[in-house]
């Protein structure tokens, strides 16, 4: 008999030798086989505050949130008797309310969406913008247990960034170099400001496009965004009062999947 490890991936090529020995001779024959196994892929994950929260789409303290997730069987064997459980870190900002759900078998190439049932409670003392971690564990008869740690942030209704070491904002590059850093060389209010440029105070490199991103905010009527902004950009030789580069403010209403430019009062200067 040949025992195949439970974590062997679908399509893996396994080699083994068959040895035949007699008084007169000894032969060894090598064989290879392609293994068939289920393949589990997490397609989607989100939290919903409907129907057991207040339904405003914001993750807030005192809310019950429903877990929404989907998986695909990318392997060549059905996934048999799958079970999904959820947990939260003991020192985290959430706790499980409904923590276990049994799913139907997932045929080869098919997808499954978690029906409403798994639920967490956001602790009453959760501050705005706090990370909320949820661990989803997927088990089945014929696949090893797999745990995904998923993180979202609690929403806030207002944001005042003092631009200190522990800023609530994040930053990254779309192309080229991520030029966002904290600097104490130029600011309106101490101790620092955000600066987008090159390292050690140098100018930003060519083909740079980087973003400074706030945590999720719950915006109501008459919401306003205000900030101090100064720009020193490369000027055009033909039009010395026109900059070759620019900065814009964008907003996303789908968790960062798409973005739309916000036009300020008085429009952009060029």
Short mmCIF file of C-alpha atoms in Angstrom, two decimals:
data_model
loop_
_atom_site.label_atom_id
_atom_site.label_comp_id
_atom_site.label_asym_id
_atom_site.label_seq_id
_atom_site.Cartn_x
_atom_site.Cartn_y
_atom_site.Cartn_z
CA UNK A 1 0.00 0.00 0.00
CA UNK A 2 0.98 3.64 -0.53
CA UNK A 3 -0.14 6.32 1.90
CA UNK A 4 -0.66 9.80 0.41
CA UNK A 5 -0.32 12.77 2.77
CA UNK A 6 -3.55 14.66 3.40
CA UNK A 7 -1.93 17.95 2.35
CA UNK A 8 -0.83 16.67 -1.08
CA UNK A 9 -2.02 19.23 -3.67
CA UNK A 10 -4.18 18.41 -6.66
CA UNK A 11 -2.12 17.45 -9.71
CA UNK A 12 1.03 16.72 -7.72
CA UNK A 13 3.23 14.11 -9.39
CA UNK A 14 4.23 11.40 -6.93
CA UNK A 15 7.00 8.89 -7.65
CA UNK A 16 7.48 5.49 -6.03
CA UNK A 17 9.57 2.38 -6.66
CA UNK A 18 8.41 -1.23 -6.81
CA UNK A 19 11.15 -3.69 -5.96
CA UNK A 20 11.00 -7.38 -6.94
CA UNK A 21 13.69 -9.67 -5.65
CA UNK A 22 14.30 -13.38 -6.10
CA UNK A 23 17.20 -15.74 -5.58
CA UNK A 24 18.42 -15.05 -9.10
CA UNK A 25 17.81 -11.37 -9.62
CA UNK A 26 16.54 -8.08 -8.21
CA UNK A 27 14.54 -5.54 -10.21
CA UNK A 28 13.39 -2.03 -9.33
CA UNK A 29 10.66 -0.35 -11.35
CA UNK A 30 9.92 3.37 -10.90
CA UNK A 31 6.34 4.64 -11.33
CA UNK A 32 4.78 8.12 -11.29
CA UNK A 33 1.15 9.03 -10.72
CA UNK A 34 -0.74 12.33 -10.71
CA UNK A 35 -2.67 12.83 -7.49
CA UNK A 36 -6.29 13.90 -7.40
CA UNK A 37 -7.34 16.12 -4.50
CA UNK A 38 -9.78 18.89 -3.66
CA UNK A 39 -8.58 22.48 -4.02
CA UNK A 40 -9.90 25.19 -1.71
CA UNK A 41 -9.76 28.86 -2.75
CA UNK A 42 -11.23 31.72 -0.69
CA UNK A 43 -12.97 33.96 -3.23
CA UNK A 44 -14.52 36.68 -1.07
CA UNK A 45 -14.94 37.93 2.46
CA UNK A 46 -16.90 40.78 3.99
CA UNK A 47 -18.87 41.79 7.07
CA UNK A 48 -22.44 43.03 6.97
CA UNK A 49 -24.35 44.98 9.64
CA UNK A 50 -27.67 43.89 8.14
CA UNK A 51 -30.00 42.48 9.41
CA UNK A 52 -28.71 42.37 13.01
CA UNK A 53 -26.83 45.69 13.05
CA UNK A 54 -28.14 49.17 12.32
CA UNK A 55 -27.85 48.66 8.55
CA UNK A 56 -25.90 51.84 7.78
CA UNK A 57 -22.96 49.95 6.25
CA UNK A 58 -20.49 51.07 8.92
CA UNK A 59 -18.73 48.75 11.36
CA UNK A 60 -19.34 50.18 14.82
CA UNK A 61 -19.15 49.25 18.50
CA UNK A 62 -22.20 47.44 19.92
CA UNK A 63 -23.06 45.92 16.53
CA UNK A 64 -23.71 42.33 15.50
CA UNK A 65 -22.07 41.60 12.14
CA UNK A 66 -22.81 38.73 9.78
CA UNK A 67 -19.87 37.01 8.07
CA UNK A 68 -20.12 36.79 4.27
CA UNK A 69 -17.61 34.57 2.45
CA UNK A 70 -17.29 32.36 -0.61
CA UNK A 71 -15.03 29.50 -1.69
CA UNK A 72 -14.32 27.59 -4.91
CA UNK A 73 -13.24 23.97 -5.28
CA UNK A 74 -10.40 24.27 -7.78
CA UNK A 75 -9.32 20.64 -7.45
CA UNK A 76 -10.35 17.39 -9.14
CA UNK A 77 -12.22 15.78 -6.22
CA UNK A 78 -15.41 16.91 -4.48
CA UNK A 79 -15.03 18.55 -1.07
CA UNK A 80 -16.98 16.32 1.32
CA UNK A 81 -18.91 17.51 4.41
CA UNK A 82 -17.32 20.94 4.80
CA UNK A 83 -17.66 22.81 8.11
CA UNK A 84 -16.79 26.47 8.72
CA UNK A 85 -16.08 27.86 12.19
CA UNK A 86 -15.10 31.37 13.25
CA UNK A 87 -13.11 32.72 16.17
CA UNK A 88 -11.68 36.04 17.32
CA UNK A 89 -8.46 36.82 19.22
CA UNK A 90 -8.99 36.75 22.98
CA UNK A 91 -7.64 40.28 23.28
CA UNK A 92 -9.39 41.51 20.10
CA UNK A 93 -12.31 43.86 19.55
CA UNK A 94 -14.88 41.20 18.64
CA UNK A 95 -16.34 38.01 20.03
CA UNK A 96 -18.14 35.13 18.26
CA UNK A 97 -21.91 34.90 18.58
CA UNK A 98 -22.72 32.12 16.10
CA UNK A 99 -19.50 30.27 15.42
CA UNK A 100 -20.17 27.09 13.41
CA UNK A 101 -21.92 26.18 10.15
CA UNK A 102 -22.12 22.98 8.07
CA UNK A 103 -22.15 23.34 4.28
CA UNK A 104 -23.21 21.04 1.47
CA UNK A 105 -20.55 19.13 -0.45
CA UNK A 106 -18.71 21.29 -2.99
CA UNK A 107 -18.42 19.55 -6.39
CA UNK A 108 -15.39 19.89 -8.64
CA UNK A 109 -15.19 23.39 -10.13
CA UNK A 110 -18.13 24.67 -8.12
CA UNK A 111 -18.36 27.62 -5.74
CA UNK A 112 -20.25 28.05 -2.50
CA UNK A 113 -21.37 31.19 -0.70
CA UNK A 114 -21.67 31.07 3.06
CA UNK A 115 -25.36 31.44 3.94
CA UNK A 116 -26.27 33.90 6.71
CA UNK A 117 -25.52 32.37 10.09
CA UNK A 118 -22.00 33.07 11.32
CA UNK A 119 -21.98 36.22 13.43
CA UNK A 120 -19.68 38.30 15.62
CA UNK A 121 -20.28 41.06 18.16
CA UNK A 122 -18.14 44.22 18.06
CA UNK A 123 -17.27 44.97 21.66
CA UNK A 124 -18.90 48.04 23.17
CA UNK A 125 -15.54 49.68 23.98
CA UNK A 126 -14.16 49.42 20.43
CA UNK A 127 -12.59 52.77 19.40
CA UNK A 128 -13.02 54.07 15.83
CA UNK A 129 -10.49 52.78 13.30
CA UNK A 130 -9.56 49.77 15.49
CA UNK A 131 -8.57 46.59 13.61
CA UNK A 132 -11.13 43.80 13.92
CA UNK A 133 -9.69 40.36 13.22
CA UNK A 134 -11.76 37.29 12.40
CA UNK A 135 -10.36 33.77 11.93
CA UNK A 136 -12.34 31.54 9.56
CA UNK A 137 -11.46 27.85 9.75
CA UNK A 138 -12.57 25.53 6.92
CA UNK A 139 -12.61 21.79 7.57
CA UNK A 140 -13.81 18.82 5.49
CA UNK A 141 -13.54 15.04 5.52
CA UNK A 142 -11.00 14.94 2.72
CA UNK A 143 -8.93 18.13 3.14
CA UNK A 144 -6.74 19.39 5.99
CA UNK A 145 -8.01 22.19 8.20
CA UNK A 146 -7.28 25.68 6.84
CA UNK A 147 -7.57 28.96 8.76
CA UNK A 148 -7.72 32.39 7.16
CA UNK A 149 -7.14 35.48 9.32
CA UNK A 150 -9.16 38.38 7.93
CA UNK A 151 -8.99 41.95 9.14
CA UNK A 152 -11.21 45.01 8.74
CA UNK A 153 -11.29 48.34 10.55
CA UNK A 154 -14.02 49.84 12.67
CA UNK A 155 -15.47 52.98 11.11
CA UNK A 156 -15.41 56.48 12.50
CA UNK A 157 -17.53 59.57 11.90
CA UNK A 158 -14.73 62.09 12.03
CA UNK A 159 -10.99 62.08 11.55
CA UNK A 160 -8.38 64.45 12.90
CA UNK A 161 -4.90 63.23 12.05
CA UNK A 162 -2.26 64.84 14.31
CA UNK A 163 0.42 63.36 12.00
CA UNK A 164 2.43 61.66 14.70
CA UNK A 165 4.29 58.36 14.78
CA UNK A 166 1.03 56.38 15.09
CA UNK A 167 -1.00 58.00 12.34
CA UNK A 168 -4.29 56.32 11.41
CA UNK A 169 -3.53 56.83 7.71
CA UNK A 170 -1.76 54.34 5.47
CA UNK A 171 0.17 54.86 2.25
CA UNK A 172 1.42 52.90 -0.73
CA UNK A 173 2.61 53.35 -4.32
CA UNK A 174 0.48 52.81 -7.41
CA UNK A 175 3.52 53.05 -9.67
CA UNK A 176 7.15 53.66 -8.97
CA UNK A 177 8.13 54.78 -5.50
CA UNK A 178 6.06 55.27 -2.32
CA UNK A 179 7.17 58.77 -1.35
CA UNK A 180 4.97 59.33 1.73
CA UNK A 181 6.89 59.98 4.97
CA UNK A 182 6.50 62.06 8.11
CA UNK A 183 8.62 65.20 8.29
CA UNK A 184 9.25 67.81 10.96
CA UNK A 185 10.82 70.24 8.47
CA UNK A 186 7.57 71.92 7.43
CA UNK A 187 4.18 71.87 9.17
CA UNK A 188 1.26 74.06 10.20
CA UNK A 189 0.67 72.39 13.55
CA UNK A 190 3.41 70.49 15.40
CA UNK A 191 4.97 68.03 15.54
CA UNK A 192 5.05 67.02 11.85
CA UNK A 193 3.29 66.80 8.51
CA UNK A 194 2.93 64.25 5.73
CA UNK A 195 5.37 64.72 2.85
CA UNK A 196 5.41 63.00 -0.54
CA UNK A 197 8.88 63.14 -2.06
CA UNK A 198 12.21 61.39 -2.39
CA UNK A 199 14.28 59.95 0.41
CA UNK A 200 16.16 62.22 2.83
CA UNK A 201 14.32 65.33 1.70
CA UNK A 202 15.11 64.93 -2.00
CA UNK A 203 12.62 65.52 -4.81
CA UNK A 204 10.33 62.72 -5.90
CA UNK A 205 11.52 60.44 -8.74
CA UNK A 206 9.98 60.43 -12.19
CA UNK A 207 6.91 58.25 -12.79
CA UNK A 208 5.92 58.34 -9.14
CA UNK A 209 2.28 57.86 -8.13
CA UNK A 210 1.60 57.16 -4.48
CA UNK A 211 -1.42 57.47 -2.20
CA UNK A 212 -2.16 58.52 1.35
CA UNK A 213 -5.30 56.71 2.53
CA UNK A 214 -7.59 57.38 5.49
CA UNK A 215 -9.31 54.58 7.40
CA UNK A 216 -12.99 53.98 6.53
CA UNK A 217 -15.31 56.83 7.50
CA UNK A 218 -19.09 57.01 7.83
CA UNK A 219 -20.05 60.22 6.04
CA UNK A 220 -23.32 62.02 6.63
CA UNK A 221 -24.94 65.06 5.07
CA UNK A 222 -22.80 68.21 4.81
CA UNK A 223 -19.56 66.34 5.52
CA UNK A 224 -16.48 68.48 4.83
CA UNK A 225 -12.81 67.65 4.30
CA UNK A 226 -10.21 70.32 5.02
CA UNK A 227 -6.44 70.18 5.21
CA UNK A 228 -3.35 72.31 4.68
CA UNK A 229 -1.56 71.50 1.44
CA UNK A 230 1.53 72.91 -0.24
CA UNK A 231 2.94 71.59 -3.50
CA UNK A 232 6.33 72.11 -5.11
CA UNK A 233 6.21 70.39 -8.49
CA UNK A 234 8.29 70.28 -11.65
CA UNK A 235 7.39 73.20 -13.91
CA UNK A 236 6.95 73.03 -17.66
CA UNK A 237 9.63 74.77 -19.72
CA UNK A 238 7.04 76.04 -22.20
CA UNK A 239 4.57 77.13 -19.49
CA UNK A 240 6.64 77.95 -16.38
CA UNK A 241 3.57 78.68 -14.27
CA UNK A 242 2.04 75.28 -15.00
CA UNK A 243 3.15 72.15 -13.13
CA UNK A 244 3.82 68.92 -14.93
CA UNK A 245 2.52 66.97 -11.95
CA UNK A 246 -0.53 67.18 -9.72
CA UNK A 247 -2.27 65.94 -6.60
CA UNK A 248 -5.96 65.07 -6.32
CA UNK A 249 -8.36 63.89 -3.63
CA UNK A 250 -10.39 60.76 -4.35
CA UNK A 251 -13.15 58.89 -2.53
CA UNK A 252 -14.15 55.22 -2.54
CA UNK A 253 -17.56 53.91 -1.51
CA UNK A 254 -16.81 50.23 -2.13
CA UNK A 255 -13.92 49.52 0.21
CA UNK A 256 -11.22 50.79 -2.15
CA UNK A 257 -12.17 48.74 -5.21
CA UNK A 258 -12.84 51.90 -7.25
CA UNK A 259 -12.09 55.59 -6.70
CA UNK A 260 -13.65 58.85 -7.86
CA UNK A 261 -11.99 62.28 -7.88
CA UNK A 262 -13.55 64.86 -5.54
CA UNK A 263 -13.66 68.40 -6.97
CA UNK A 264 -12.86 71.03 -4.32
CA UNK A 265 -14.68 74.32 -3.88
CA UNK A 266 -13.36 76.58 -6.62
CA UNK A 267 -12.14 73.60 -8.69
CA UNK A 268 -8.55 72.47 -9.06
CA UNK A 269 -6.11 75.23 -10.07
CA UNK A 270 -5.23 73.70 -13.44
#
